[in-house]
mmCIF file of C-alpha atoms in Angstrom:
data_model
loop_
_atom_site.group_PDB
_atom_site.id
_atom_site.type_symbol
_atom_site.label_atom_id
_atom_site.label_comp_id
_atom_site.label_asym_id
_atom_site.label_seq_id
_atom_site.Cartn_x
_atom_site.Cartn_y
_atom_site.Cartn_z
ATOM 1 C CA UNK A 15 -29.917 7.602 16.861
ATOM 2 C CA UNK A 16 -28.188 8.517 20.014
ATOM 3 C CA UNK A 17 -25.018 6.548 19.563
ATOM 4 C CA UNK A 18 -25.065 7.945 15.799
ATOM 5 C CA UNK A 19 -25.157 11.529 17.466
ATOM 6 C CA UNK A 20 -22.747 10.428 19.984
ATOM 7 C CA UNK A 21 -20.243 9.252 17.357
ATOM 8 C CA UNK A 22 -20.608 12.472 15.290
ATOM 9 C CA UNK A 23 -19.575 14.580 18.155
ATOM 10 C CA UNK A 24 -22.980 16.773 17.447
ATOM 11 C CA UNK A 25 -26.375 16.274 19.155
ATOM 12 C CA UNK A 26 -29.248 17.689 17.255
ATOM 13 C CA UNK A 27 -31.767 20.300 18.362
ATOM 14 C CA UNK A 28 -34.428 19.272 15.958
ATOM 15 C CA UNK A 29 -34.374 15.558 15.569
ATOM 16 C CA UNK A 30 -36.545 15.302 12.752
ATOM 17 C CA UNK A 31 -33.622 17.219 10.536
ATOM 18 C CA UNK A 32 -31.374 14.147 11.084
ATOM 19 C CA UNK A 33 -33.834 11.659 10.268
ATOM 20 C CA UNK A 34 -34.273 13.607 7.000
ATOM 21 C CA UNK A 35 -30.539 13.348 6.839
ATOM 22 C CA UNK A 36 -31.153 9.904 7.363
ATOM 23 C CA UNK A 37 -33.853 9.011 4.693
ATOM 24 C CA UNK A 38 -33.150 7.983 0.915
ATOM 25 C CA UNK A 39 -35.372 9.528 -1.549
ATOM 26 C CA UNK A 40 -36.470 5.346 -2.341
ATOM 27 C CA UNK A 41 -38.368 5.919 0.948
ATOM 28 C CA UNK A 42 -39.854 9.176 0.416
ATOM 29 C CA UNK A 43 -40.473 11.916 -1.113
ATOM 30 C CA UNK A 44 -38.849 14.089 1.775
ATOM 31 C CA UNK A 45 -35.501 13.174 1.722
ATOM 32 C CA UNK A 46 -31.403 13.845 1.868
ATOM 33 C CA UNK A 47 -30.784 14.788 -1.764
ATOM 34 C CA UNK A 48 -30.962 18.602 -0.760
ATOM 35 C CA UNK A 49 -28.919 18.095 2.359
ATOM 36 C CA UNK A 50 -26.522 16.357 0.614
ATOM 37 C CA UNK A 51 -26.464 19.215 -1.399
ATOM 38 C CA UNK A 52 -25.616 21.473 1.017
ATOM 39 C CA UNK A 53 -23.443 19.475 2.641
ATOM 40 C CA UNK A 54 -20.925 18.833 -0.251
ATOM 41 C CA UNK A 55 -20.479 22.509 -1.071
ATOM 42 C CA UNK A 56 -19.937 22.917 2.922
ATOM 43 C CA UNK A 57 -17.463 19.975 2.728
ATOM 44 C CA UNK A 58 -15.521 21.135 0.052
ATOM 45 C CA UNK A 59 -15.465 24.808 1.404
ATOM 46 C CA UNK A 60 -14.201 23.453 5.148
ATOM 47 C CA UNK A 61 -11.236 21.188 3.476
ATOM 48 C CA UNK A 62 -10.362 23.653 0.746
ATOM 49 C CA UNK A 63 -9.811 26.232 3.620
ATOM 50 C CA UNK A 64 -7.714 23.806 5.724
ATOM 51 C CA UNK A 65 -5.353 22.824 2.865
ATOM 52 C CA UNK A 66 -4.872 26.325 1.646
ATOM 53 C CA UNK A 67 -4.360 27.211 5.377
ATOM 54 C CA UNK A 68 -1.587 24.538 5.297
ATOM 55 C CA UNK A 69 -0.313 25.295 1.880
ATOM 56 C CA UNK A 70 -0.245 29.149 1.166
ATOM 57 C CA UNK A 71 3.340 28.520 -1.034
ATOM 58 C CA UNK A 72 1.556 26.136 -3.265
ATOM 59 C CA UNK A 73 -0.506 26.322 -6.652
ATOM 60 C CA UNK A 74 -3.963 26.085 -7.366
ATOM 61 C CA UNK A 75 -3.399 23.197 -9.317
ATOM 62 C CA UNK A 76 -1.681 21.097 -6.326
ATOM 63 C CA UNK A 77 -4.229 22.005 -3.878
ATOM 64 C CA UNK A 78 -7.354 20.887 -6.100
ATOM 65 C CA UNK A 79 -5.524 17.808 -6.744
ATOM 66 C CA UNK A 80 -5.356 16.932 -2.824
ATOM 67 C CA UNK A 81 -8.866 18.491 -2.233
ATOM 68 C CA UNK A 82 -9.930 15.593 -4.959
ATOM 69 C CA UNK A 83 -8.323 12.993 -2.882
ATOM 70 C CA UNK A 84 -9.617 14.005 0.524
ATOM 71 C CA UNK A 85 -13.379 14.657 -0.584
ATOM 72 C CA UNK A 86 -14.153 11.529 -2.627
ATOM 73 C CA UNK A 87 -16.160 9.178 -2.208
ATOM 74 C CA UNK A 88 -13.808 6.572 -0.888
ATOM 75 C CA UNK A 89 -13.072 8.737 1.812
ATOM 76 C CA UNK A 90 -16.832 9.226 2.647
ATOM 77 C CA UNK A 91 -17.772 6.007 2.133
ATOM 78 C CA UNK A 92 -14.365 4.661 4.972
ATOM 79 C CA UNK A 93 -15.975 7.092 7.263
ATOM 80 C CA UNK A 94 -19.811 6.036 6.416
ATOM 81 C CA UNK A 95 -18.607 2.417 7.091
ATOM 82 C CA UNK A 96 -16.994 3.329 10.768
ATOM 83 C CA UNK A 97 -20.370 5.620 11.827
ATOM 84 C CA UNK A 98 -22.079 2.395 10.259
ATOM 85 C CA UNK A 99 -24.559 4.455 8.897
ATOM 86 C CA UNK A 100 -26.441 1.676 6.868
ATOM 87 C CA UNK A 101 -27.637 0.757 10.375
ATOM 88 C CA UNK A 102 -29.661 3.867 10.358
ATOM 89 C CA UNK A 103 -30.590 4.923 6.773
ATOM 90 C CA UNK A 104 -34.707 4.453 5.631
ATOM 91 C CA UNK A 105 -34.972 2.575 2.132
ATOM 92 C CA UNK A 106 -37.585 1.620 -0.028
ATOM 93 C CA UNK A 107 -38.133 -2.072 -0.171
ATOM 94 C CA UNK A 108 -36.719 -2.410 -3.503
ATOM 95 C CA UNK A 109 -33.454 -0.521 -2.515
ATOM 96 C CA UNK A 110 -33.199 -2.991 0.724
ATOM 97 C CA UNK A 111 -33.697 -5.934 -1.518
ATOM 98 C CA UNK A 112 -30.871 -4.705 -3.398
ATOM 99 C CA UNK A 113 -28.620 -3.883 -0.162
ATOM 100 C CA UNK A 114 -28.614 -0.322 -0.663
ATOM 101 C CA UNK A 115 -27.389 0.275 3.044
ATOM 102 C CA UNK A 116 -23.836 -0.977 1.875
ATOM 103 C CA UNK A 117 -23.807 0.986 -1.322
ATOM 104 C CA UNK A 118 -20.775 3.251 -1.169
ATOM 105 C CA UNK A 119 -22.540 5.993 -3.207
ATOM 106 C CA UNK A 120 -25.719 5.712 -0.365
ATOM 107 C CA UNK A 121 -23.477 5.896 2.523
ATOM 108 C CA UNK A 122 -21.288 8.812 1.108
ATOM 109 C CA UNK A 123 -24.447 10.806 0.016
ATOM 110 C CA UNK A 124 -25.598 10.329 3.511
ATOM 111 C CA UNK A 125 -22.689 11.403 5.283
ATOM 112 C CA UNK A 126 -22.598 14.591 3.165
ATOM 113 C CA UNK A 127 -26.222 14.914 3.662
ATOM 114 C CA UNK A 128 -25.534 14.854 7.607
ATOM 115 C CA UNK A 129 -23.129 17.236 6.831
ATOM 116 C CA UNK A 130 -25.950 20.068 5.334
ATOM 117 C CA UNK A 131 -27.939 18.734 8.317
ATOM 118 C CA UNK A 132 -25.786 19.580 11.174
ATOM 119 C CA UNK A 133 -25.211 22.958 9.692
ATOM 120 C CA UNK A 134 -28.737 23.818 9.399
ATOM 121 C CA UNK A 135 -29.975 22.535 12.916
ATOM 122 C CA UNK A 136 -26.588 24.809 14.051
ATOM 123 C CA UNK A 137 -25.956 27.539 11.851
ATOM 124 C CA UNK A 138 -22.483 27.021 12.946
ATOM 125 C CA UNK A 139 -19.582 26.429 10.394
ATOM 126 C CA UNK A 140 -17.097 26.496 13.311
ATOM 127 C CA UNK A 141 -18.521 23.689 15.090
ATOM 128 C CA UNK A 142 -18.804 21.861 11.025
ATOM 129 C CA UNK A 143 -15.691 22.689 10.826
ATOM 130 C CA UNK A 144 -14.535 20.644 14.340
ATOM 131 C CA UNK A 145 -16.375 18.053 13.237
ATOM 132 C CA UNK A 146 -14.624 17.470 10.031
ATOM 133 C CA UNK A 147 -11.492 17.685 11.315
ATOM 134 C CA UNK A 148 -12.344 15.022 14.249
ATOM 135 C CA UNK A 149 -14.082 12.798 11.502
ATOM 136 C CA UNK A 150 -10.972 12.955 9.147
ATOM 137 C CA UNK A 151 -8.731 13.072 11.295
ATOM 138 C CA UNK A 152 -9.661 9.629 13.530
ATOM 139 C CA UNK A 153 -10.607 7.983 9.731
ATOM 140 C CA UNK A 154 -6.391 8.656 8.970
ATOM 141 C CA UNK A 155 -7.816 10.949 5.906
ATOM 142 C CA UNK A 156 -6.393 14.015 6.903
ATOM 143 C CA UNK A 157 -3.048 11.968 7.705
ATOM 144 C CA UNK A 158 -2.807 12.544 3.147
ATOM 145 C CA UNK A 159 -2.068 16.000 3.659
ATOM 146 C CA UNK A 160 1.471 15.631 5.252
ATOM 147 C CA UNK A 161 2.439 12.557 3.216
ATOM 148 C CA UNK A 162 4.556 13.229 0.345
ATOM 149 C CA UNK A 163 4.223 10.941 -2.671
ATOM 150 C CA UNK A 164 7.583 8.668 -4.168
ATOM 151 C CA UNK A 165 7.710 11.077 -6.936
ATOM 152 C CA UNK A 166 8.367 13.662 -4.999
ATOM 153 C CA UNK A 167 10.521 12.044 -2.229
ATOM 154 C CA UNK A 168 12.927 10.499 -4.642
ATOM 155 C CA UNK A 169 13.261 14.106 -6.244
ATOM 156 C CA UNK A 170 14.148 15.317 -3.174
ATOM 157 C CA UNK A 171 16.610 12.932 -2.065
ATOM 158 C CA UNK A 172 18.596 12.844 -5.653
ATOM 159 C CA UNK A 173 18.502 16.838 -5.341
ATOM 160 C CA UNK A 174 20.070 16.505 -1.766
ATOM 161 C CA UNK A 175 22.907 14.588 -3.233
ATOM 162 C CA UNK A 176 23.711 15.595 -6.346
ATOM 163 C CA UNK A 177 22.446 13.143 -8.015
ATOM 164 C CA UNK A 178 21.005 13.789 -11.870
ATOM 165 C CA UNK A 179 16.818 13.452 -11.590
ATOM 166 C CA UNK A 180 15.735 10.436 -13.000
ATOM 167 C CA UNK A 181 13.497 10.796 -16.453
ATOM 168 C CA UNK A 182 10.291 8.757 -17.248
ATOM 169 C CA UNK A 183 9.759 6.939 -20.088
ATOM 170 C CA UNK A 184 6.315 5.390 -20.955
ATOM 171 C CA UNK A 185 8.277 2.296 -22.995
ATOM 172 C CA UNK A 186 4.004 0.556 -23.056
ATOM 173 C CA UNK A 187 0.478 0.925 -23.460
ATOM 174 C CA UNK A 188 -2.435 -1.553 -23.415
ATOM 175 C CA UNK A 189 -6.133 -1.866 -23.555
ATOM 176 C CA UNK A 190 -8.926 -0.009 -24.813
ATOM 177 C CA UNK A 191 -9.175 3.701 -23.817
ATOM 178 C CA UNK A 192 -11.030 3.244 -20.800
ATOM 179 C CA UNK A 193 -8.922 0.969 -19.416
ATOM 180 C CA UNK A 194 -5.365 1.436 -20.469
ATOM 181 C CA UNK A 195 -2.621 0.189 -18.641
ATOM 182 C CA UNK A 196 0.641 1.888 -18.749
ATOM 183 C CA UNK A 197 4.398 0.779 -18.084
ATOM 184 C CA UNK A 198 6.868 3.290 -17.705
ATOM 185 C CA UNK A 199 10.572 3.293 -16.933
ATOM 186 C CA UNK A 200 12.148 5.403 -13.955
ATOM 187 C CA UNK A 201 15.861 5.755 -14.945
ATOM 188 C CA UNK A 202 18.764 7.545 -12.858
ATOM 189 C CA UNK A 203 21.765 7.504 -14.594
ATOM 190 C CA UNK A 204 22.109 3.944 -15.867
ATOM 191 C CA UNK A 205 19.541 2.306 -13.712
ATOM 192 C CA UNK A 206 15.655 1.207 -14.649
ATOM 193 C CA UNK A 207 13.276 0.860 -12.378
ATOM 194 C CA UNK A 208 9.514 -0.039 -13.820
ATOM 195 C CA UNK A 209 6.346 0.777 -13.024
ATOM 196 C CA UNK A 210 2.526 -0.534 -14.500
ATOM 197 C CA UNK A 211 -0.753 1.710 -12.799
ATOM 198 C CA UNK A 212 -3.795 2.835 -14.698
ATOM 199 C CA UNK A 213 -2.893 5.451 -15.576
ATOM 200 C CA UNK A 214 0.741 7.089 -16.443
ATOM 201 C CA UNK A 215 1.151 9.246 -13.271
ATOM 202 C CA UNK A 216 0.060 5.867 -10.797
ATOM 203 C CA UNK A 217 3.055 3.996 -13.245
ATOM 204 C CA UNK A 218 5.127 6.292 -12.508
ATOM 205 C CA UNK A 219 4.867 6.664 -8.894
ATOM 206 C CA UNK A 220 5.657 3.148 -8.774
ATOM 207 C CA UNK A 221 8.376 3.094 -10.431
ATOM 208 C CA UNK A 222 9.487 6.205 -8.166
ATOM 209 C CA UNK A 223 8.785 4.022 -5.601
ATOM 210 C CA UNK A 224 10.839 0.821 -6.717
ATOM 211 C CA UNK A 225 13.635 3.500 -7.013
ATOM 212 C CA UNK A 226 13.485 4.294 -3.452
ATOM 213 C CA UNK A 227 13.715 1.057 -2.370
ATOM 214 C CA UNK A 228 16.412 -0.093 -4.344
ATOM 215 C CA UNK A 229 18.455 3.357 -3.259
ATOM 216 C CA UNK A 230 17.661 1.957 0.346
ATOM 217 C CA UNK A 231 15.088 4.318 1.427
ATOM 218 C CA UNK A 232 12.033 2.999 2.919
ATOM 219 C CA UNK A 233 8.759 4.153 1.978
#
């Protein structure tokens, strides 16, 4: 557990907190379920202050929307994966049979669970906090915050010059309502770019995106 510790940045005072950190409830009845608890309210709380730190002119809206794709659990799972956590979890023999050490939705619940651990062996947010940041930050996660999306970008540019903003049309949709997949035009003045994402804002980022290329703007 040292080289965990060591790659967390935080050494605990009462060792027998992180191995409840560590332990799945398939292994026994004391386990991380609380912690993780605990830990994704304190998760949530640390990056929502960062981004509205970062974003005071912005709405509520925008900043929920890039709180959702910092704390999910993609995010947790791509930092999991580089603490390689499943090297340290305790499973039940049926969840090890069924390699629940690479489960995404193990590894993120354990990394949040750490999370509620560290704060209660510290009673520290600051030193949470400093964590966070040094976990998100060397994972590239935090990098999402100063990236602008195509949408936005080619706004900006045809703003710039003068240029009438292009409209979106959604000219298709297939599949069953679960899995729809859209295709949507971008057009500026006479020119079409197309998109096809899940969803009708990930079609029409593409498209955004194809528009930005084609205008000679790399992305």
């Amino acid at each position: 557990m040292y080289k965990l510790q060591k790659k967390i940045k935080y050494f605990f005072k009462k060792i027998k907190i992180l191995k409840i950190c560590l332990t799945h409830r398939s292994y026994n009845i004391k386990n991380n379920e609380k912690l993780e608890f605990l830990g994704d309210s304190i998760l949530n709380f640390i990056i929502t202050k960062i981004i509205y730190k970062k974003f005071l002119n912005k709405k509520e809206g925008y900043m929920t929307r890039l709180r959702s794709n910092l704390v999910n659990k993609k995010n947790l799972f791509k930092i999991s994966k580089n603490l390689k956590l499943n090297k340290y979890i305790y499973l039940g023999q049926c969840e090890i049979k069924m390699k629940g050490q690479y489960k995404k939705s193990i590894l993120a619940n354990t990394l949040e669970a750490i999370i509620g651990g560290i704060y209660l062996d510290s009673k520290n947010i600051n030193i949470l906090e400093k964590i966070i940041k040094y976990l998100f930050i060397k994972n590239k996660i935090l990098n999402k915050i100063n990236k602008k999306d195509p949408k936005t970008i080619l706004q900006e540019y045809l703003q710039k010059y003068k240029i009438p903003l292009p409209k979106y049309y959604i000219i298709n949709k297939k599949g069953k309502d679960h899995e729809k997949i859209f295709t949507v035009h971008c057009k500026i003045n006479n020119k079409i770019t197309k998109g096809i994402g899940k969803n009708k804002k990930k079609a029409e980022q593409i498209a955004a995106k194809k528009a930005l290329i084609k205008l000679g703007l790399n992305y």
